């Protein structure tokens, strides 16, 4: 029986040592868990800071998007204006071609051009933009537009100055020659 008591005491001793080792390991595990919890808390704080910064950036992006939308609207408006001006230019160009075809050419075209010019200038004379039989230099022109700066634009259905007008708009004409043709 002594030996049974000895074995029981020895087993008890081993159990106590084993329990103490387990408690020691549990203490270490508890320390490790606390360390990991602390380590996990730091990223959570970092995530909170990052989230706050992202929210501020989103606000800035919303302002930028709003500004871009305003810019796009402004550009669209300008593009519409340019398109309208282009259409008006095309209409003016077509009308100018029609006037040219009526006024330049044969005797019949010349007569119809005179009638057309008389009708058109009559309306402009009513509002005071055009004068009739205006002396320009040594000649008298049928109609004359007087600009606010005191300059005149002679309009006469009988004056033939096709070469001079073409020279004014020819890129190869020198500035001195253009000045001569303007007089």
CSV table of N, CA and C in Angstrom, one decimal:
chain,number,residue,atom,x,y,z
A,1,UNK,N,0.8,-1.2,0.0
A,1,UNK,CA,0.0,0.0,0.0
A,1,UNK,C,0.8,1.3,0.0
A,2,UNK,N,1.9,1.1,0.5
A,2,UNK,CA,2.8,2.3,0.5
A,2,UNK,C,3.2,2.7,-0.9
A,3,UNK,N,3.4,1.6,-1.6
A,3,UNK,CA,3.8,2.0,-3.0
A,3,UNK,C,2.6,2.6,-3.7
A,4,UNK,N,1.3,2.2,-3.4
A,4,UNK,CA,0.1,2.8,-4.0
A,4,UNK,C,0.0,4.2,-3.6
A,5,UNK,N,0.3,4.5,-2.4
A,5,UNK,CA,0.2,5.9,-1.9
A,5,UNK,C,1.3,6.7,-2.6
A,6,UNK,N,2.4,6.1,-2.8
A,6,UNK,CA,3.5,6.8,-3.5
A,6,UNK,C,3.2,7.1,-4.9
A,7,UNK,N,2.5,6.1,-5.6
A,7,UNK,CA,2.1,6.3,-7.0
A,7,UNK,C,1.1,7.4,-7.0
A,8,UNK,N,0.1,7.3,-6.1
A,8,UNK,CA,-1.0,8.3,-6.1
A,8,UNK,C,-0.4,9.7,-5.8
A,9,UNK,N,0.6,9.8,-4.9
A,9,UNK,CA,1.2,11.1,-4.6
A,9,UNK,C,2.0,11.6,-5.9
A,10,UNK,N,2.7,10.6,-6.5
A,10,UNK,CA,3.4,11.0,-7.7
A,10,UNK,C,2.5,11.5,-8.8
A,11,UNK,N,1.4,10.8,-9.0
A,11,UNK,CA,0.4,11.2,-10.0
A,11,UNK,C,-0.2,12.5,-9.7
A,12,UNK,N,-0.4,12.8,-8.4
A,12,UNK,CA,-0.9,14.0,-7.9
A,12,UNK,C,0.1,15.1,-8.2
A,13,UNK,N,1.3,14.8,-8.0
A,13,UNK,CA,2.4,15.8,-8.2
A,13,UNK,C,2.4,16.1,-9.7
A,14,UNK,N,2.4,15.1,-10.5
A,14,UNK,CA,2.4,15.3,-12.0
A,14,UNK,C,1.2,16.1,-12.4
A,15,UNK,N,0.0,15.9,-11.8
A,15,UNK,CA,-1.2,16.6,-12.2
A,15,UNK,C,-1.0,18.1,-11.8
A,16,UNK,N,-0.4,18.3,-10.6
A,16,UNK,CA,-0.2,19.7,-10.1
A,16,UNK,C,0.8,20.4,-11.0
A,17,UNK,N,1.9,19.7,-11.4
A,17,UNK,CA,2.9,20.3,-12.3
A,17,UNK,C,2.2,20.6,-13.6
A,18,UNK,N,1.5,19.6,-14.1
A,18,UNK,CA,0.8,19.8,-15.4
A,18,UNK,C,-0.2,20.9,-15.4
A,19,UNK,N,-0.9,21.1,-14.3
A,19,UNK,CA,-1.9,22.1,-14.1
A,19,UNK,C,-1.2,23.5,-14.1
A,20,UNK,N,0.0,23.5,-13.4
A,20,UNK,CA,0.7,24.8,-13.3
A,20,UNK,C,1.3,25.2,-14.7
A,21,UNK,N,1.7,24.2,-15.4
A,21,UNK,CA,2.2,24.5,-16.8
A,21,UNK,C,1.1,25.0,-17.6
A,22,UNK,N,-0.1,24.4,-17.5
A,22,UNK,CA,-1.3,24.8,-18.3
A,22,UNK,C,-1.6,26.3,-17.9
A,23,UNK,N,-1.6,26.6,-16.6
A,23,UNK,CA,-1.9,27.9,-16.1
A,23,UNK,C,-0.9,28.9,-16.6
A,24,UNK,N,0.3,28.5,-16.6
A,24,UNK,CA,1.4,29.4,-17.1
A,24,UNK,C,1.2,29.6,-18.6
A,25,UNK,N,0.8,28.5,-19.4
A,25,UNK,CA,0.6,28.7,-20.8
A,25,UNK,C,-0.7,29.6,-21.0
A,26,UNK,N,-1.7,29.4,-20.2
A,26,UNK,CA,-2.9,30.2,-20.3
A,26,UNK,C,-2.5,31.7,-20.0
A,27,UNK,N,-1.7,32.0,-19.1
A,27,UNK,CA,-1.2,33.3,-18.8
A,27,UNK,C,-0.5,33.9,-20.0
A,28,UNK,N,0.4,33.1,-20.7
A,28,UNK,CA,1.1,33.5,-21.9
A,28,UNK,C,0.1,33.8,-23.0
A,29,UNK,N,-0.9,32.8,-23.1
A,29,UNK,CA,-1.9,33.0,-24.2
A,29,UNK,C,-2.7,34.2,-24.0
A,30,UNK,N,-3.1,34.5,-22.7
A,30,UNK,CA,-3.8,35.7,-22.4
A,30,UNK,C,-3.0,36.9,-22.7
A,31,UNK,N,-1.7,36.9,-22.5
A,31,UNK,CA,-0.9,38.1,-22.9
A,31,UNK,C,-0.8,38.2,-24.4
A,32,UNK,N,-0.7,37.1,-25.1
A,32,UNK,CA,-0.7,37.1,-26.5
A,32,UNK,C,-2.0,37.7,-27.1
A,33,UNK,N,-3.1,37.2,-26.5
A,33,UNK,CA,-4.4,37.7,-27.0
A,33,UNK,C,-4.6,39.2,-26.7
A,34,UNK,N,-4.1,39.6,-25.6
A,34,UNK,CA,-4.2,41.1,-25.3
A,34,UNK,C,-3.3,41.9,-26.3
A,35,UNK,N,-2.2,41.3,-26.6
A,35,UNK,CA,-1.3,42.0,-27.5
A,35,UNK,C,-1.9,42.1,-28.9
A,36,UNK,N,-2.6,40.9,-29.3
A,36,UNK,CA,-3.3,40.9,-30.6
A,36,UNK,C,-4.5,41.9,-30.6
A,37,UNK,N,-5.2,41.9,-29.5
A,37,UNK,CA,-6.3,42.9,-29.4
A,37,UNK,C,-5.8,44.3,-29.6
A,38,UNK,N,-4.7,44.6,-28.9
A,38,UNK,CA,-4.1,46.0,-29.0
A,38,UNK,C,-3.7,46.2,-30.4
A,39,UNK,N,-3.1,45.2,-31.0
A,39,UNK,CA,-2.6,45.3,-32.4
A,39,UNK,C,-3.8,45.6,-33.4
A,40,UNK,N,-4.9,44.9,-33.1
A,40,UNK,CA,-6.1,45.0,-33.9
A,40,UNK,C,-6.8,46.4,-33.7
A,41,UNK,N,-6.7,46.9,-32.5
A,41,UNK,CA,-7.3,48.2,-32.2
A,41,UNK,C,-6.6,49.3,-33.0
A,42,UNK,N,-5.3,49.2,-33.2
A,42,UNK,CA,-4.6,50.3,-33.9
A,42,UNK,C,-5.1,50.3,-35.4
A,43,UNK,N,-5.2,49.2,-36.1
A,43,UNK,CA,-5.8,49.4,-37.4
A,43,UNK,C,-7.2,49.9,-37.5
A,44,UNK,N,-8.0,49.6,-36.4
A,44,UNK,CA,-9.3,50.1,-36.4
A,44,UNK,C,-9.3,51.7,-36.3
A,45,UNK,N,-8.4,52.2,-35.4
A,45,UNK,CA,-8.2,53.6,-35.3
A,45,UNK,C,-7.7,54.2,-36.7
A,46,UNK,N,-6.8,53.5,-37.3
A,46,UNK,CA,-6.3,53.9,-38.6
A,46,UNK,C,-7.5,53.9,-39.6
A,47,UNK,N,-8.3,52.9,-39.6
A,47,UNK,CA,-9.4,52.8,-40.5
A,47,UNK,C,-10.4,54.0,-40.3
A,48,UNK,N,-10.6,54.3,-39.0
A,48,UNK,CA,-11.5,55.5,-38.7
A,48,UNK,C,-10.9,56.7,-39.3
A,49,UNK,N,-9.6,56.9,-39.1
A,49,UNK,CA,-8.9,58.1,-39.7
A,49,UNK,C,-9.0,58.1,-41.2
A,50,UNK,N,-8.8,56.9,-41.8
A,50,UNK,CA,-8.8,56.8,-43.3
A,50,UNK,C,-10.3,57.1,-43.8
A,51,UNK,N,-11.2,56.6,-43.1
A,51,UNK,CA,-12.6,56.8,-43.4
A,51,UNK,C,-13.0,58.3,-43.4
A,52,UNK,N,-12.5,59.0,-42.3
A,52,UNK,CA,-12.8,60.4,-42.2
A,52,UNK,C,-12.1,61.2,-43.4
A,53,UNK,N,-10.9,60.8,-43.7
A,53,UNK,CA,-10.2,61.4,-44.8
A,53,UNK,C,-10.9,61.2,-46.2
A,54,UNK,N,-11.4,59.9,-46.3
A,54,UNK,CA,-12.1,59.6,-47.6
A,54,UNK,C,-13.4,60.4,-47.7
A,55,UNK,N,-14.1,60.6,-46.5
A,55,UNK,CA,-15.3,61.3,-46.6
A,55,UNK,C,-15.0,62.8,-47.0
A,56,UNK,N,-13.9,63.3,-46.5
A,56,UNK,CA,-13.6,64.7,-46.9
A,56,UNK,C,-13.2,64.7,-48.4
A,57,UNK,N,-12.5,63.7,-48.9
A,57,UNK,CA,-12.2,63.7,-50.3
A,57,UNK,C,-13.4,63.5,-51.2
A,58,UNK,N,-14.4,62.7,-50.7
A,58,UNK,CA,-15.6,62.6,-51.4
A,58,UNK,C,-16.3,63.9,-51.6
A,59,UNK,N,-16.3,64.7,-50.5
A,59,UNK,CA,-16.9,66.0,-50.5
A,59,UNK,C,-16.2,66.9,-51.6
A,60,UNK,N,-14.9,66.8,-51.6
A,60,UNK,CA,-14.1,67.6,-52.6
A,60,UNK,C,-14.4,67.1,-54.0
A,61,UNK,N,-14.6,65.8,-54.2
A,61,UNK,CA,-14.9,65.2,-55.5
A,61,UNK,C,-16.3,65.7,-55.9
A,62,UNK,N,-17.2,65.8,-55.0
A,62,UNK,CA,-18.6,66.2,-55.4
A,62,UNK,C,-18.5,67.7,-55.8
A,63,UNK,N,-17.7,68.5,-55.2
A,63,UNK,CA,-17.6,69.9,-55.6
A,63,UNK,C,-16.9,69.9,-57.0
A,64,UNK,N,-15.9,69.1,-57.2
A,64,UNK,CA,-15.2,69.1,-58.5
A,64,UNK,C,-16.2,68.6,-59.6
A,65,UNK,N,-17.0,67.6,-59.3
A,65,UNK,CA,-18.0,67.1,-60.3
A,65,UNK,C,-19.0,68.2,-60.6
A,66,UNK,N,-19.4,68.9,-59.6
A,66,UNK,CA,-20.4,70.0,-59.8
A,66,UNK,C,-19.7,71.1,-60.7
A,67,UNK,N,-18.5,71.4,-60.4
A,67,UNK,CA,-17.8,72.4,-61.2
A,67,UNK,C,-17.7,71.9,-62.7
A,68,UNK,N,-17.3,70.6,-62.8
A,68,UNK,CA,-17.2,70.1,-64.2
A,68,UNK,C,-18.5,70.1,-64.9
A,69,UNK,N,-19.6,69.8,-64.2
A,69,UNK,CA,-21.0,69.9,-64.8
A,69,UNK,C,-21.3,71.3,-65.3
A,70,UNK,N,-20.9,72.3,-64.5
A,70,UNK,CA,-21.1,73.7,-64.9
A,70,UNK,C,-20.3,74.0,-66.1
A,71,UNK,N,-19.0,73.6,-66.1
A,71,UNK,CA,-18.1,73.8,-67.3
A,71,UNK,C,-18.7,73.2,-68.5
A,72,UNK,N,-19.2,71.9,-68.4
A,72,UNK,CA,-19.8,71.2,-69.5
A,72,UNK,C,-21.0,72.0,-70.1
A,73,UNK,N,-21.8,72.5,-69.1
A,73,UNK,CA,-23.0,73.3,-69.5
A,73,UNK,C,-22.6,74.5,-70.3
A,74,UNK,N,-21.6,75.2,-69.7
A,74,UNK,CA,-21.1,76.4,-70.4
A,74,UNK,C,-20.5,76.1,-71.8
A,75,UNK,N,-19.7,75.0,-71.9
A,75,UNK,CA,-19.1,74.7,-73.2
A,75,UNK,C,-20.2,74.3,-74.2
A,76,UNK,N,-21.3,73.6,-73.7
A,76,UNK,CA,-22.4,73.2,-74.6
A,76,UNK,C,-23.1,74.5,-75.1
A,77,UNK,N,-23.3,75.4,-74.2
A,77,UNK,CA,-23.9,76.7,-74.6
A,77,UNK,C,-23.1,77.4,-75.6
A,78,UNK,N,-21.8,77.5,-75.4
A,78,UNK,CA,-20.9,78.1,-76.4
A,78,UNK,C,-20.9,77.4,-77.7
A,79,UNK,N,-20.9,76.0,-77.6
A,79,UNK,CA,-20.9,75.3,-78.9
A,79,UNK,C,-22.2,75.5,-79.6
A,80,UNK,N,-23.3,75.7,-78.9
A,80,UNK,CA,-24.6,76.0,-79.6
A,80,UNK,C,-24.6,77.3,-80.2
A,81,UNK,N,-23.9,78.3,-79.5
A,81,UNK,CA,-23.8,79.6,-80.1
A,81,UNK,C,-22.9,79.6,-81.4
A,82,UNK,N,-21.9,78.9,-81.3
A,82,UNK,CA,-21.0,78.7,-82.5
A,82,UNK,C,-21.7,78.1,-83.6
A,83,UNK,N,-22.5,77.1,-83.3
A,83,UNK,CA,-23.2,76.4,-84.4
A,83,UNK,C,-24.2,77.3,-85.0
A,84,UNK,N,-24.9,78.1,-84.2
A,84,UNK,CA,-25.9,79.1,-84.7
A,84,UNK,C,-25.2,80.1,-85.6
A,85,UNK,N,-24.0,80.6,-85.1
A,85,UNK,CA,-23.2,81.6,-85.9
A,85,UNK,C,-22.8,80.9,-87.2
A,86,UNK,N,-22.4,79.7,-87.2
A,86,UNK,CA,-22.0,79.0,-88.4
A,86,UNK,C,-23.2,78.9,-89.4
A,87,UNK,N,-24.4,78.6,-88.9
A,87,UNK,CA,-25.6,78.6,-89.8
A,87,UNK,C,-25.9,79.9,-90.4
A,88,UNK,N,-25.7,81.0,-89.5
A,88,UNK,CA,-26.0,82.3,-90.0
A,88,UNK,C,-25.0,82.7,-91.1
A,89,UNK,N,-23.7,82.3,-90.9
A,89,UNK,CA,-22.7,82.6,-91.8
A,89,UNK,C,-23.0,81.9,-93.2
A,90,UNK,N,-23.4,80.6,-93.1
A,90,UNK,CA,-23.8,79.9,-94.3
A,90,UNK,C,-24.9,80.5,-95.0
A,91,UNK,N,-25.9,81.0,-94.3
A,91,UNK,CA,-27.1,81.7,-94.9
A,91,UNK,C,-26.6,83.0,-95.5
A,92,UNK,N,-25.7,83.7,-94.9
A,92,UNK,CA,-25.2,85.0,-95.4
A,92,UNK,C,-24.4,84.7,-96.7
A,93,UNK,N,-23.6,83.6,-96.6
A,93,UNK,CA,-22.8,83.3,-97.8
A,93,UNK,C,-23.7,82.9,-99.0
A,94,UNK,N,-24.8,82.2,-98.7
A,94,UNK,CA,-25.7,81.8,-99.8
A,94,UNK,C,-26.4,83.0,-100.4
A,95,UNK,N,-26.8,83.9,-99.5
A,95,UNK,CA,-27.5,85.1,-99.9
A,95,UNK,C,-26.6,86.0,-100.7
A,96,UNK,N,-25.3,86.1,-100.3
A,96,UNK,CA,-24.3,86.9,-101.1
A,96,UNK,C,-24.1,86.3,-102.5
A,97,UNK,N,-24.1,85.0,-102.6
A,97,UNK,CA,-24.0,84.3,-103.9
A,97,UNK,C,-25.2,84.7,-104.8
A,98,UNK,N,-26.4,84.6,-104.1
A,98,UNK,CA,-27.6,84.9,-104.9
A,98,UNK,C,-27.5,86.4,-105.4
A,99,UNK,N,-27.1,87.3,-104.5
A,99,UNK,CA,-27.0,88.7,-104.9
A,99,UNK,C,-26.0,88.9,-106.0
A,100,UNK,N,-24.9,88.2,-105.9
A,100,UNK,CA,-23.8,88.3,-106.9
A,100,UNK,C,-24.4,87.8,-108.2
A,101,UNK,N,-25.1,86.6,-108.2
A,101,UNK,CA,-25.6,86.1,-109.5
A,101,UNK,C,-26.7,87.0,-110.1
A,102,UNK,N,-27.4,87.7,-109.3
A,102,UNK,CA,-28.4,88.7,-109.8
A,102,UNK,C,-27.8,89.9,-110.3
A,103,UNK,N,-26.8,90.4,-109.7
A,103,UNK,CA,-26.2,91.8,-110.0
A,103,UNK,C,-25.1,91.7,-111.0
A,104,UNK,N,-24.4,90.7,-111.1
A,104,UNK,CA,-23.2,90.6,-112.0
A,104,UNK,C,-23.6,89.8,-113.2
A,105,UNK,N,-23.3,90.4,-114.4
A,105,UNK,CA,-23.5,89.6,-115.6
A,105,UNK,C,-24.2,90.4,-116.7
A,106,UNK,N,-25.1,89.8,-117.4
A,106,UNK,CA,-25.7,90.4,-118.6
A,106,UNK,C,-26.5,91.6,-118.3
A,107,UNK,N,-27.0,92.2,-119.3
A,107,UNK,CA,-27.8,93.4,-119.2
A,107,UNK,C,-29.1,93.1,-118.4
A,108,UNK,N,-29.7,92.0,-118.6
A,108,UNK,CA,-30.9,91.6,-117.9
A,108,UNK,C,-30.6,91.5,-116.4
A,109,UNK,N,-29.5,90.8,-116.2
A,109,UNK,CA,-29.1,90.6,-114.8
A,109,UNK,C,-28.8,92.0,-114.1
A,110,UNK,N,-28.2,92.9,-114.9
A,110,UNK,CA,-27.9,94.2,-114.4
A,110,UNK,C,-29.2,95.0,-114.1
A,111,UNK,N,-30.2,94.9,-114.9
A,111,UNK,CA,-31.5,95.6,-114.7
A,111,UNK,C,-32.2,95.0,-113.4
A,112,UNK,N,-32.2,93.7,-113.3
A,112,UNK,CA,-32.8,93.1,-112.2
A,112,UNK,C,-32.0,93.4,-110.9
A,113,UNK,N,-30.7,93.5,-111.1
A,113,UNK,CA,-29.8,93.9,-109.9
A,113,UNK,C,-30.1,95.3,-109.5
A,114,UNK,N,-30.3,96.2,-110.4
A,114,UNK,CA,-30.7,97.6,-110.1
A,114,UNK,C,-32.0,97.7,-109.3
A,115,UNK,N,-33.0,96.9,-109.8
A,115,UNK,CA,-34.3,96.9,-109.2
A,115,UNK,C,-34.2,96.3,-107.7
A,116,UNK,N,-33.5,95.3,-107.6
A,116,UNK,CA,-33.3,94.6,-106.3
A,116,UNK,C,-32.6,95.6,-105.4
A,117,UNK,N,-31.5,96.2,-105.9
A,117,UNK,CA,-30.8,97.2,-105.0
A,117,UNK,C,-31.6,98.3,-104.6
A,118,UNK,N,-32.4,98.9,-105.5
A,118,UNK,CA,-33.3,100.0,-105.2
A,118,UNK,C,-34.3,99.6,-104.1
A,119,UNK,N,-34.9,98.4,-104.2
A,119,UNK,CA,-35.8,97.9,-103.2
A,119,UNK,C,-35.2,97.8,-101.8
A,120,UNK,N,-34.0,97.1,-101.9
A,120,UNK,CA,-33.3,96.9,-100.6
A,120,UNK,C,-32.8,98.2,-100.0
A,121,UNK,N,-32.3,99.1,-100.8
A,121,UNK,CA,-31.8,100.3,-100.2
A,121,UNK,C,-32.9,101.3,-99.8
A,122,UNK,N,-34.1,101.1,-100.4
A,122,UNK,CA,-35.2,101.9,-100.0
A,122,UNK,C,-35.6,101.7,-98.5
A,123,UNK,N,-35.5,100.4,-98.1
A,123,UNK,CA,-35.8,100.1,-96.7
A,123,UNK,C,-34.8,100.7,-95.8
A,124,UNK,N,-33.5,100.6,-96.2
A,124,UNK,CA,-32.4,101.1,-95.4
A,124,UNK,C,-32.4,102.6,-95.3
A,125,UNK,N,-32.9,103.3,-96.4
A,125,UNK,CA,-33.0,104.8,-96.4
A,125,UNK,C,-34.0,105.2,-95.4
A,126,UNK,N,-35.1,104.4,-95.3
A,126,UNK,CA,-36.2,104.8,-94.3
A,126,UNK,C,-35.7,104.9,-92.9
A,127,UNK,N,-34.8,104.0,-92.5
A,127,UNK,CA,-34.3,104.0,-91.2
A,127,UNK,C,-33.0,104.9,-91.0
A,128,UNK,N,-32.5,105.5,-92.1
A,128,UNK,CA,-31.4,106.4,-92.0
A,128,UNK,C,-30.0,105.8,-92.1
A,129,UNK,N,-29.9,104.6,-92.5
A,129,UNK,CA,-28.6,104.0,-92.6
A,129,UNK,C,-27.9,104.2,-94.0
A,130,UNK,N,-28.7,104.6,-95.0
A,130,UNK,CA,-28.2,104.7,-96.4
A,130,UNK,C,-28.6,106.1,-96.9
A,131,UNK,N,-27.7,106.7,-97.6
A,131,UNK,CA,-28.0,108.0,-98.4
A,131,UNK,C,-28.0,107.7,-99.8
A,132,UNK,N,-28.7,108.5,-100.6
A,132,UNK,CA,-28.8,108.3,-102.1
A,132,UNK,C,-28.0,109.4,-102.8
A,133,UNK,N,-27.5,109.1,-104.0
A,133,UNK,CA,-26.7,110.1,-104.8
A,133,UNK,C,-25.7,110.8,-104.0
A,134,UNK,N,-24.8,110.1,-103.4
A,134,UNK,CA,-23.8,110.6,-102.5
A,134,UNK,C,-22.5,110.8,-103.3
A,135,UNK,N,-21.9,112.1,-103.2
A,135,UNK,CA,-20.6,112.3,-103.9
A,135,UNK,C,-19.5,111.6,-103.1
A,136,UNK,N,-18.7,110.8,-103.8
A,136,UNK,CA,-17.5,110.1,-103.2
A,136,UNK,C,-16.4,110.5,-104.1
A,137,UNK,N,-15.4,111.2,-103.7
A,137,UNK,CA,-14.3,111.7,-104.5
A,137,UNK,C,-14.9,112.5,-105.6
A,138,UNK,N,-14.5,112.2,-106.9
A,138,UNK,CA,-15.0,113.0,-108.0
A,138,UNK,C,-16.2,112.4,-108.7
A,139,UNK,N,-16.8,111.3,-108.1
A,139,UNK,CA,-17.9,110.6,-108.7
A,139,UNK,C,-19.1,110.7,-107.7
A,140,UNK,N,-20.3,110.5,-108.2
A,140,UNK,CA,-21.5,110.4,-107.4
A,140,UNK,C,-22.0,108.9,-107.5
A,141,UNK,N,-22.2,108.3,-106.3
A,141,UNK,CA,-22.7,106.9,-106.3
A,141,UNK,C,-24.1,106.9,-106.0
A,142,UNK,N,-24.8,105.9,-106.4
A,142,UNK,CA,-26.3,105.8,-106.2
A,142,UNK,C,-26.6,105.7,-104.7
A,143,UNK,N,-25.9,104.9,-104.0
A,143,UNK,CA,-26.2,104.7,-102.6
A,143,UNK,C,-24.9,104.6,-101.8
A,144,UNK,N,-25.0,105.0,-100.5
A,144,UNK,CA,-23.8,105.1,-99.7
A,144,UNK,C,-24.2,104.8,-98.3
A,145,UNK,N,-23.6,103.8,-97.7
A,145,UNK,CA,-23.8,103.5,-96.2
A,145,UNK,C,-22.8,104.3,-95.4
A,146,UNK,N,-23.3,105.1,-94.5
A,146,UNK,CA,-22.4,105.9,-93.6
A,146,UNK,C,-22.3,105.2,-92.3
A,147,UNK,N,-21.1,104.9,-91.9
A,147,UNK,CA,-20.8,104.3,-90.6
A,147,UNK,C,-20.6,105.3,-89.5
A,148,UNK,N,-20.7,104.9,-88.3
A,148,UNK,CA,-20.6,105.8,-87.1
A,148,UNK,C,-19.3,106.4,-87.0
A,149,UNK,N,-18.2,105.8,-87.6
A,149,UNK,CA,-16.9,106.4,-87.5
A,149,UNK,C,-16.6,107.4,-88.6
A,150,UNK,N,-17.7,107.7,-89.4
A,150,UNK,CA,-17.5,108.7,-90.5
A,150,UNK,C,-17.1,108.2,-91.8
A,151,UNK,N,-16.9,106.9,-91.9
A,151,UNK,CA,-16.4,106.3,-93.2
A,151,UNK,C,-17.7,105.9,-94.0
A,152,UNK,N,-17.5,105.8,-95.3
A,152,UNK,CA,-18.6,105.5,-96.2
A,152,UNK,C,-18.3,104.2,-97.0
A,153,UNK,N,-19.4,103.5,-97.3
A,153,UNK,CA,-19.3,102.4,-98.2
A,153,UNK,C,-20.2,102.7,-99.4
A,154,UNK,N,-19.5,102.9,-100.6
A,154,UNK,CA,-20.2,103.2,-101.8
A,154,UNK,C,-20.9,101.9,-102.4
A,155,UNK,N,-22.1,102.1,-102.8
A,155,UNK,CA,-22.9,101.0,-103.4
A,155,UNK,C,-23.5,101.6,-104.7
A,156,UNK,N,-23.1,101.1,-105.8
A,156,UNK,CA,-23.6,101.6,-107.1
A,156,UNK,C,-23.7,100.4,-108.0
A,157,UNK,N,-24.8,100.2,-108.6
A,157,UNK,CA,-25.0,99.1,-109.5
A,157,UNK,C,-24.3,99.2,-110.8
A,158,UNK,N,-23.8,100.5,-111.1
A,158,UNK,CA,-23.2,100.7,-112.4
A,158,UNK,C,-21.7,100.7,-112.4
A,159,UNK,N,-21.1,100.7,-111.2
A,159,UNK,CA,-19.7,100.7,-111.1
A,159,UNK,C,-19.2,99.3,-111.2
A,160,UNK,N,-18.2,99.1,-112.1
A,160,UNK,CA,-17.6,97.8,-112.3
A,160,UNK,C,-16.2,97.8,-111.7
A,161,UNK,N,-16.0,97.2,-110.7
A,161,UNK,CA,-14.7,97.1,-110.0
A,161,UNK,C,-14.4,95.7,-109.6
A,162,UNK,N,-14.7,94.8,-110.4
A,162,UNK,CA,-14.5,93.4,-110.1
A,162,UNK,C,-13.0,93.1,-109.8
A,163,UNK,N,-12.1,93.6,-110.6
A,163,UNK,CA,-10.7,93.3,-110.4
A,163,UNK,C,-10.2,93.9,-109.1
A,164,UNK,N,-10.7,95.1,-108.8
A,164,UNK,CA,-10.2,95.8,-107.6
A,164,UNK,C,-10.7,95.1,-106.4
A,165,UNK,N,-12.0,94.7,-106.4
A,165,UNK,CA,-12.5,93.9,-105.2
A,165,UNK,C,-11.8,92.6,-105.1
A,166,UNK,N,-11.6,91.9,-106.2
A,166,UNK,CA,-10.9,90.6,-106.1
A,166,UNK,C,-9.5,90.8,-105.5
A,167,UNK,N,-8.8,91.9,-105.9
A,167,UNK,CA,-7.5,92.2,-105.4
A,167,UNK,C,-7.5,92.5,-103.9
A,168,UNK,N,-8.6,93.1,-103.4
A,168,UNK,CA,-8.6,93.4,-102.0
A,168,UNK,C,-8.6,92.1,-101.2
A,169,UNK,N,-9.2,91.0,-101.7
A,169,UNK,CA,-9.3,89.8,-100.9
A,169,UNK,C,-8.3,88.7,-101.4
A,170,UNK,N,-7.5,89.1,-102.3
A,170,UNK,CA,-6.5,88.1,-102.8
A,170,UNK,C,-5.3,88.1,-101.8
A,171,UNK,N,-4.9,86.9,-101.4
A,171,UNK,CA,-3.9,86.8,-100.4
A,171,UNK,C,-2.5,87.2,-100.9
A,172,UNK,N,-2.3,87.2,-102.2
A,172,UNK,CA,-1.1,87.5,-102.8
A,172,UNK,C,-0.9,89.0,-103.1
A,173,UNK,N,-2.0,89.8,-102.9
A,173,UNK,CA,-1.9,91.3,-103.0
A,173,UNK,C,-1.2,91.9,-101.8
A,174,UNK,N,-0.2,92.8,-102.1
A,174,UNK,CA,0.6,93.4,-101.1
A,174,UNK,C,-0.3,94.4,-100.3
A,175,UNK,N,0.1,94.8,-99.1
A,175,UNK,CA,-0.6,95.7,-98.3
A,175,UNK,C,-0.7,97.1,-99.0
A,176,UNK,N,0.4,97.5,-99.6
A,176,UNK,CA,0.3,98.8,-100.3
A,176,UNK,C,-0.7,98.8,-101.4
A,177,UNK,N,-0.7,97.7,-102.2
A,177,UNK,CA,-1.7,97.6,-103.3
A,177,UNK,C,-3.2,97.6,-102.7
A,178,UNK,N,-3.4,96.9,-101.6
A,178,UNK,CA,-4.7,96.9,-101.0
A,178,UNK,C,-5.1,98.3,-100.6
A,179,UNK,N,-4.1,99.0,-100.0
A,179,UNK,CA,-4.4,100.4,-99.6
A,179,UNK,C,-4.8,101.2,-100.8
A,180,UNK,N,-4.2,101.1,-101.9
A,180,UNK,CA,-4.6,101.8,-103.1
A,180,UNK,C,-6.0,101.5,-103.6
A,181,UNK,N,-6.3,100.2,-103.6
A,181,UNK,CA,-7.6,99.7,-104.0
A,181,UNK,C,-8.7,100.2,-103.1
A,182,UNK,N,-8.4,100.4,-101.8
A,182,UNK,CA,-9.4,100.8,-100.8
A,182,UNK,C,-9.8,102.3,-101.1
A,183,UNK,N,-8.9,103.1,-101.6
A,183,UNK,CA,-9.2,104.5,-101.9
A,183,UNK,C,-10.1,104.6,-103.0
